Every structure is written in C-alpha cells, then in structure tokens.
Amino acid sequence: MYNNWDELKTECGSCRKCPLADGRTNLVFGTGNENSEVLFIGEGPGEQEDLKGEPFVGRSGQLLDKYLDAIGLDRKKNIYIANMVKCRPPHNRDPKPEEQDACIGWLREQVRLMKPKIIVCVGRISATKLIDPNFKVTKQHGEFIEKNGVLMMGTFHPAALLRNPNNKPAALEDFLALRDKIKEICEHTYTD
C-alpha cells in the first residue's frame, strides 16, 4: 500500500513484473484529477500513448475527448483516466491475462487512493476483467453494476467506434446515462 500518488507512480515506473516493461518508451500511468469521483479504465497504451506517456492521446483519444466534452467532463479537470496495463503491448495487441494480472496491483492502488464513486470500463478488456468475465460490451454497454460500493459501467472502446461508426449513437447514450448518474451520486464532479 502506498501513501500517495507520487510514491505509487515512482514505484510503478520501476516495475519489471512482466515483459511489457522491456519494450516501453514511457510508462503510461494515468492522467487527470487524482481526487475525481469518476475513473475511466482502458485496456493498455497504444503507440501514441507510449510515445507521449499519457492514455488515450491518438485518434481514439480524440474521439473519447469529444464524448467527454459532450457531457461536461474533461480529463484535466474532473475525471481520471488509467489503463489495465501501464506499458504498451507489442503491435497494439490486447494485453494478455498474465500481463493484466502482473499490472492489476498498480490499478488497485490507484482506485484505493482515488476512491471513485463511478468506474467506466472503456472496452472489452477492462469490462471483462473488472466487471464480469462474461461481460458483452455490445449487449451490456451503459448498464450500471455495483461492485464493492462502486458503480461500474462498460462502454465501447473509441478505437472500436472508429472501426464501426454504427455504434457511435449507442456510445453517446452511454455517456448521457453516465452524466445523469454523475449528477445523481457525485457531489463534486460538475462543481470543481
């Protein structure tokens, strides 16, 4: 257990628990308001994220930012964004279960320090790992499920939306439902 975000990030930066660390340019620890009530969790960094050291900065990140903006959220102000794994899987492949398992402790500590009221799993990888192994994003997106006192929701990964734009309206509905839930249970998200 870590006492603060700086200590956690420093320790995470020296992590060598799996082979992904060998190929990284930058650790992609996370970004945003560390005191936020809303945490977004993606699967892992891609090439642009690895180069910049920040999650969701490529084309999919631009799309995510549009959805966030549509409901009054901003990655620099009132949410935090992290990933299941902190280092880029080769060729942007999905992180393997053993890589997720090696890295999950860092994410758990982020959640413990942050104490979010809502966690949004962005894409299949984080939803099946954190919500339910049988979670189907195409069928269960936008549904809120309570786990350990935290509301969790899975939604489409922006990269999947870029490949299949027909799901963009459904993703927007998820974000609108998220906005309503934030207004219902979060005290500070829209006031900070």
PDB file of C-alpha atoms in Angstrom:
ATOM      1  CA  MET A   1       0.000   0.000   0.000  1.00  0.00           C
ATOM      2  CA  TYR A   2       1.227   3.432  -0.955  1.00  0.00           C
ATOM      3  CA  ASN A   3       0.741   6.686   0.936  1.00  0.00           C
ATOM      4  CA  ASN A   4       0.307   8.975  -2.058  1.00  0.00           C
ATOM      5  CA  TRP A   5       0.162   9.214  -5.839  1.00  0.00           C
ATOM      6  CA  ASP A   6       3.788  10.311  -6.247  1.00  0.00           C
ATOM      7  CA  GLU A   7       5.085   7.314  -4.310  1.00  0.00           C
ATOM      8  CA  LEU A   8       2.838   4.964  -6.304  1.00  0.00           C
ATOM      9  CA  LYS A   9       3.857   6.427  -9.668  1.00  0.00           C
ATOM     10  CA  THR A  10       7.561   6.279  -8.788  1.00  0.00           C
ATOM     11  CA  GLU A  11       7.329   2.614  -7.777  1.00  0.00           C
ATOM     12  CA  CYS A  12       5.241   1.778 -10.846  1.00  0.00           C
ATOM     13  CA  GLY A  13       7.865   3.442 -13.037  1.00  0.00           C
ATOM     14  CA  SER A  14      10.459   0.903 -11.964  1.00  0.00           C
ATOM     15  CA  CYS A  15       8.133  -2.094 -12.406  1.00  0.00           C
ATOM     16  CA  ARG A  16       9.507  -5.130 -14.230  1.00  0.00           C
ATOM     17  CA  LYS A  17       6.778  -7.633 -13.323  1.00  0.00           C
ATOM     18  CA  CYS A  18       6.121  -8.560 -16.960  1.00  0.00           C
ATOM     19  CA  PRO A  19       7.953  -8.386 -20.311  1.00  0.00           C
ATOM     20  CA  LEU A  20       5.924  -5.347 -21.469  1.00  0.00           C
ATOM     21  CA  ALA A  21       8.252  -3.104 -19.438  1.00  0.00           C
ATOM     22  CA  ASP A  22      11.164  -4.043 -21.722  1.00  0.00           C
ATOM     23  CA  GLY A  23       9.503  -2.531 -24.793  1.00  0.00           C
ATOM     24  CA  ARG A  24       8.068   0.663 -23.390  1.00  0.00           C
ATOM     25  CA  THR A  25       9.173   4.137 -24.343  1.00  0.00           C
ATOM     26  CA  ASN A  26       7.200   5.698 -21.494  1.00  0.00           C
ATOM     27  CA  LEU A  27       5.178   4.393 -18.603  1.00  0.00           C
ATOM     28  CA  VAL A  28       1.524   5.315 -19.149  1.00  0.00           C
ATOM     29  CA  PHE A  29       0.451   5.627 -15.526  1.00  0.00           C
ATOM     30  CA  GLY A  30      -2.679   7.733 -15.967  1.00  0.00           C
ATOM     31  CA  THR A  31      -3.848  11.305 -16.242  1.00  0.00           C
ATOM     32  CA  GLY A  32      -6.394  13.658 -14.778  1.00  0.00           C
ATOM     33  CA  ASN A  33      -7.747  14.733 -11.419  1.00  0.00           C
ATOM     34  CA  GLU A  34      -6.493  12.292  -8.783  1.00  0.00           C
ATOM     35  CA  ASN A  35      -9.336  13.346  -6.478  1.00  0.00           C
ATOM     36  CA  SER A  36     -12.025  12.739  -9.061  1.00  0.00           C
ATOM     37  CA  GLU A  37     -15.177  10.773  -8.346  1.00  0.00           C
ATOM     38  CA  VAL A  38     -15.101   9.223 -11.840  1.00  0.00           C
ATOM     39  CA  LEU A  39     -12.394   6.871 -13.123  1.00  0.00           C
ATOM     40  CA  PHE A  40     -12.132   5.689 -16.732  1.00  0.00           C
ATOM     41  CA  ILE A  41     -10.126   2.494 -17.311  1.00  0.00           C
ATOM     42  CA  GLY A  42      -8.941   1.446 -20.759  1.00  0.00           C
ATOM     43  CA  GLU A  43      -7.023  -1.660 -21.772  1.00  0.00           C
ATOM     44  CA  GLY A  44      -3.478  -0.506 -22.426  1.00  0.00           C
ATOM     45  CA  PRO A  45      -1.390   2.108 -24.189  1.00  0.00           C
ATOM     46  CA  GLY A  46      -1.032   2.185 -27.953  1.00  0.00           C
ATOM     47  CA  GLU A  47       1.846   3.624 -29.940  1.00  0.00           C
ATOM     48  CA  GLN A  48       0.903   7.299 -29.452  1.00  0.00           C
ATOM     49  CA  GLU A  49       0.252   6.766 -25.742  1.00  0.00           C
ATOM     50  CA  ASP A  50       3.616   5.036 -25.323  1.00  0.00           C
ATOM     51  CA  LEU A  51       5.382   7.931 -27.041  1.00  0.00           C
ATOM     52  CA  LYS A  52       3.628  10.629 -25.008  1.00  0.00           C
ATOM     53  CA  GLY A  53       3.208   8.769 -21.684  1.00  0.00           C
ATOM     54  CA  GLU A  54      -0.496   9.575 -21.455  1.00  0.00           C
ATOM     55  CA  PRO A  55      -3.570   7.378 -22.073  1.00  0.00           C
ATOM     56  CA  PHE A  56      -5.936   7.944 -24.997  1.00  0.00           C
ATOM     57  CA  VAL A  57      -3.999  10.546 -26.994  1.00  0.00           C
ATOM     58  CA  GLY A  58      -4.289   9.189 -30.534  1.00  0.00           C
ATOM     59  CA  ARG A  59      -7.343   9.186 -32.786  1.00  0.00           C
ATOM     60  CA  SER A  60      -9.325   7.149 -30.282  1.00  0.00           C
ATOM     61  CA  GLY A  61      -8.382   9.616 -27.549  1.00  0.00           C
ATOM     62  CA  GLN A  62      -9.662  12.494 -29.657  1.00  0.00           C
ATOM     63  CA  LEU A  63     -12.972  10.682 -30.032  1.00  0.00           C
ATOM     64  CA  LEU A  64     -13.110   9.962 -26.295  1.00  0.00           C
ATOM     65  CA  ASP A  65     -12.492  13.656 -25.597  1.00  0.00           C
ATOM     66  CA  LYS A  66     -15.465  14.566 -27.827  1.00  0.00           C
ATOM     67  CA  TYR A  67     -17.746  12.266 -25.838  1.00  0.00           C
ATOM     68  CA  LEU A  68     -16.395  13.636 -22.560  1.00  0.00           C
ATOM     69  CA  ASP A  69     -16.872  17.209 -23.722  1.00  0.00           C
ATOM     70  CA  ALA A  70     -20.456  16.457 -24.774  1.00  0.00           C
ATOM     71  CA  ILE A  71     -21.347  15.705 -21.150  1.00  0.00           C
ATOM     72  CA  GLY A  72     -19.186  18.322 -19.428  1.00  0.00           C
ATOM     73  CA  LEU A  73     -16.245  16.111 -18.486  1.00  0.00           C
ATOM     74  CA  ASP A  74     -12.594  16.959 -19.025  1.00  0.00           C
ATOM     75  CA  ARG A  75      -9.592  14.694 -18.496  1.00  0.00           C
ATOM     76  CA  LYS A  76      -7.632  17.564 -16.938  1.00  0.00           C
ATOM     77  CA  LYS A  77     -10.367  18.742 -14.548  1.00  0.00           C
ATOM     78  CA  ASN A  78     -12.995  16.310 -13.291  1.00  0.00           C
ATOM     79  CA  ILE A  79     -12.085  12.723 -14.225  1.00  0.00           C
ATOM     80  CA  TYR A  80      -9.079  10.408 -14.123  1.00  0.00           C
ATOM     81  CA  ILE A  81      -8.065   8.013 -16.915  1.00  0.00           C
ATOM     82  CA  ALA A  82      -5.924   4.911 -16.413  1.00  0.00           C
ATOM     83  CA  ASN A  83      -5.380   1.563 -18.143  1.00  0.00           C
ATOM     84  CA  MET A  84      -5.345  -2.098 -17.183  1.00  0.00           C
ATOM     85  CA  VAL A  85      -1.660  -2.273 -18.129  1.00  0.00           C
ATOM     86  CA  LYS A  86       0.748   0.628 -17.914  1.00  0.00           C
ATOM     87  CA  CYS A  87       3.097  -0.421 -20.741  1.00  0.00           C
ATOM     88  CA  ARG A  88       2.329  -0.841 -24.439  1.00  0.00           C
ATOM     89  CA  PRO A  89       1.684  -4.362 -25.697  1.00  0.00           C
ATOM     90  CA  PRO A  90       3.635  -5.000 -28.934  1.00  0.00           C
ATOM     91  CA  HIS A  91       1.824  -4.014 -32.142  1.00  0.00           C
ATOM     92  CA  ASN A  92      -1.098  -2.665 -30.067  1.00  0.00           C
ATOM     93  CA  ARG A  93      -2.333  -6.187 -29.355  1.00  0.00           C
ATOM     94  CA  ASP A  94      -4.666  -6.853 -26.426  1.00  0.00           C
ATOM     95  CA  PRO A  95      -2.844  -7.213 -23.105  1.00  0.00           C
ATOM     96  CA  LYS A  96      -2.568 -10.891 -22.188  1.00  0.00           C
ATOM     97  CA  PRO A  97      -4.267 -12.111 -18.987  1.00  0.00           C
ATOM     98  CA  GLU A  98      -0.901 -12.689 -17.309  1.00  0.00           C
ATOM     99  CA  GLU A  99       0.162  -9.124 -18.182  1.00  0.00           C
ATOM    100  CA  GLN A 100      -3.071  -7.772 -16.721  1.00  0.00           C
ATOM    101  CA  ASP A 101      -2.550  -9.869 -13.595  1.00  0.00           C
ATOM    102  CA  ALA A 102       1.029  -8.581 -13.218  1.00  0.00           C
ATOM    103  CA  CYS A 103      -0.173  -4.973 -13.510  1.00  0.00           C
ATOM    104  CA  ILE A 104      -3.513  -5.084 -11.658  1.00  0.00           C
ATOM    105  CA  GLY A 105      -1.921  -4.158  -8.327  1.00  0.00           C
ATOM    106  CA  TRP A 106      -0.994  -0.712  -9.654  1.00  0.00           C
ATOM    107  CA  LEU A 107      -4.565  -0.114 -10.784  1.00  0.00           C
ATOM    108  CA  ARG A 108      -5.937  -1.355  -7.456  1.00  0.00           C
ATOM    109  CA  GLU A 109      -3.731   1.150  -5.652  1.00  0.00           C
ATOM    110  CA  GLN A 110      -4.909   3.938  -7.969  1.00  0.00           C
ATOM    111  CA  VAL A 111      -8.513   3.020  -7.135  1.00  0.00           C
ATOM    112  CA  ARG A 112      -7.721   2.794  -3.408  1.00  0.00           C
ATOM    113  CA  LEU A 113      -6.096   6.223  -3.338  1.00  0.00           C
ATOM    114  CA  MET A 114      -8.764   7.821  -5.505  1.00  0.00           C
ATOM    115  CA  LYS A 115     -11.900   6.212  -4.037  1.00  0.00           C
ATOM    116  CA  PRO A 116     -14.051   6.823  -7.141  1.00  0.00           C
ATOM    117  CA  LYS A 117     -17.824   6.574  -6.986  1.00  0.00           C
ATOM    118  CA  ILE A 118     -18.061   5.524 -10.648  1.00  0.00           C
ATOM    119  CA  ILE A 119     -15.686   3.444 -12.767  1.00  0.00           C
ATOM    120  CA  VAL A 120     -16.193   3.396 -16.547  1.00  0.00           C
ATOM    121  CA  CYS A 121     -14.592   0.389 -18.239  1.00  0.00           C
ATOM    122  CA  VAL A 122     -13.635   1.521 -21.727  1.00  0.00           C
ATOM    123  CA  GLY A 123     -13.785  -1.557 -23.950  1.00  0.00           C
ATOM    124  CA  ARG A 124     -13.993  -5.312 -23.607  1.00  0.00           C
ATOM    125  CA  ILE A 125     -10.652  -5.944 -21.875  1.00  0.00           C
ATOM    126  CA  SER A 126     -11.292  -3.803 -18.801  1.00  0.00           C
ATOM    127  CA  ALA A 127     -15.001  -4.702 -18.634  1.00  0.00           C
ATOM    128  CA  THR A 128     -14.350  -8.465 -18.633  1.00  0.00           C
ATOM    129  CA  LYS A 129     -11.531  -8.121 -16.098  1.00  0.00           C
ATOM    130  CA  LEU A 130     -13.233  -5.698 -13.710  1.00  0.00           C
ATOM    131  CA  ILE A 131     -16.995  -6.156 -14.095  1.00  0.00           C
ATOM    132  CA  ASP A 132     -17.644  -9.726 -15.222  1.00  0.00           C
ATOM    133  CA  PRO A 133     -15.621 -12.254 -17.259  1.00  0.00           C
ATOM    134  CA  ASN A 134     -18.706 -12.801 -19.436  1.00  0.00           C
ATOM    135  CA  PHE A 135     -19.407  -9.086 -19.993  1.00  0.00           C
ATOM    136  CA  LYS A 136     -20.534  -8.364 -23.568  1.00  0.00           C
ATOM    137  CA  VAL A 137     -19.940  -4.719 -24.461  1.00  0.00           C
ATOM    138  CA  THR A 138     -22.319  -4.843 -27.432  1.00  0.00           C
ATOM    139  CA  LYS A 139     -25.185  -6.050 -25.214  1.00  0.00           C
ATOM    140  CA  GLN A 140     -24.425  -4.653 -21.737  1.00  0.00           C
ATOM    141  CA  HIS A 141     -22.888  -1.260 -22.545  1.00  0.00           C
ATOM    142  CA  GLY A 142     -24.315   1.580 -20.498  1.00  0.00           C
ATOM    143  CA  GLU A 143     -25.614  -0.660 -17.691  1.00  0.00           C
ATOM    144  CA  PHE A 144     -24.532   0.247 -14.168  1.00  0.00           C
ATOM    145  CA  ILE A 145     -23.444  -2.608 -11.919  1.00  0.00           C
ATOM    146  CA  GLU A 146     -22.462  -2.094  -8.283  1.00  0.00           C
ATOM    147  CA  LYS A 147     -19.310  -3.834  -7.056  1.00  0.00           C
ATOM    148  CA  ASN A 148     -17.812  -3.172  -3.626  1.00  0.00           C
ATOM    149  CA  GLY A 149     -19.778   0.055  -3.257  1.00  0.00           C
ATOM    150  CA  VAL A 150     -18.647   1.451  -6.626  1.00  0.00           C
ATOM    151  CA  LEU A 151     -20.900   1.805  -9.653  1.00  0.00           C
ATOM    152  CA  MET A 152     -19.287   0.307 -12.740  1.00  0.00           C
ATOM    153  CA  MET A 153     -20.264   0.674 -16.371  1.00  0.00           C
ATOM    154  CA  GLY A 154     -18.790  -0.774 -19.532  1.00  0.00           C
ATOM    155  CA  THR A 155     -18.850   1.085 -22.823  1.00  0.00           C
ATOM    156  CA  PHE A 156     -17.365   0.825 -26.290  1.00  0.00           C
ATOM    157  CA  HIS A 157     -13.673   1.459 -26.782  1.00  0.00           C
ATOM    158  CA  PRO A 158     -13.188   4.523 -29.010  1.00  0.00           C
ATOM    159  CA  ALA A 159     -10.918   2.506 -31.334  1.00  0.00           C
ATOM    160  CA  ALA A 160     -13.812   0.069 -31.855  1.00  0.00           C
ATOM    161  CA  LEU A 161     -16.088   3.022 -32.618  1.00  0.00           C
ATOM    162  CA  LEU A 162     -13.636   4.249 -35.242  1.00  0.00           C
ATOM    163  CA  ARG A 163     -13.758   0.799 -36.850  1.00  0.00           C
ATOM    164  CA  ASN A 164     -17.537   0.518 -36.509  1.00  0.00           C
ATOM    165  CA  PRO A 165     -19.116   4.005 -36.521  1.00  0.00           C
ATOM    166  CA  ASN A 166     -22.622   2.482 -36.372  1.00  0.00           C
ATOM    167  CA  ASN A 167     -22.105   2.089 -32.600  1.00  0.00           C
ATOM    168  CA  LYS A 168     -21.369   5.797 -32.034  1.00  0.00           C
ATOM    169  CA  PRO A 169     -25.009   6.705 -31.192  1.00  0.00           C
ATOM    170  CA  ALA A 170     -25.161   3.877 -28.631  1.00  0.00           C
ATOM    171  CA  ALA A 171     -21.885   5.099 -27.102  1.00  0.00           C
ATOM    172  CA  LEU A 172     -23.298   8.608 -26.838  1.00  0.00           C
ATOM    173  CA  GLU A 173     -26.313   7.171 -24.990  1.00  0.00           C
ATOM    174  CA  ASP A 174     -23.876   5.529 -22.547  1.00  0.00           C
ATOM    175  CA  PHE A 175     -22.209   8.879 -21.900  1.00  0.00           C
ATOM    176  CA  LEU A 176     -25.564  10.611 -21.424  1.00  0.00           C
ATOM    177  CA  ALA A 177     -26.528   7.913 -18.892  1.00  0.00           C
ATOM    178  CA  LEU A 178     -23.156   8.472 -17.216  1.00  0.00           C
ATOM    179  CA  ARG A 179     -23.813  12.215 -16.999  1.00  0.00           C
ATOM    180  CA  ASP A 180     -27.173  11.558 -15.338  1.00  0.00           C
ATOM    181  CA  LYS A 181     -25.644   9.084 -12.877  1.00  0.00           C
ATOM    182  CA  ILE A 182     -22.840  11.526 -12.014  1.00  0.00           C
ATOM    183  CA  LYS A 183     -25.393  14.243 -11.288  1.00  0.00           C
ATOM    184  CA  GLU A 184     -27.295  11.782  -9.120  1.00  0.00           C
ATOM    185  CA  ILE A 185     -24.473  10.437  -6.928  1.00  0.00           C
ATOM    186  CA  CYS A 186     -21.343  12.573  -7.319  1.00  0.00           C
ATOM    187  CA  GLU A 187     -21.044  15.734  -5.285  1.00  0.00           C
ATOM    188  CA  HIS A 188     -18.035  17.433  -6.859  1.00  0.00           C
ATOM    189  CA  THR A 189     -17.646  16.328 -10.483  1.00  0.00           C
ATOM    190  CA  TYR A 190     -19.504  19.232 -12.045  1.00  0.00           C
ATOM    191  CA  THR A 191     -18.661  21.803  -9.384  1.00  0.00           C
ATOM    192  CA  ASP A 192     -14.870  21.542  -9.090  1.00  0.00           C
TER     193      ASP A 192
END
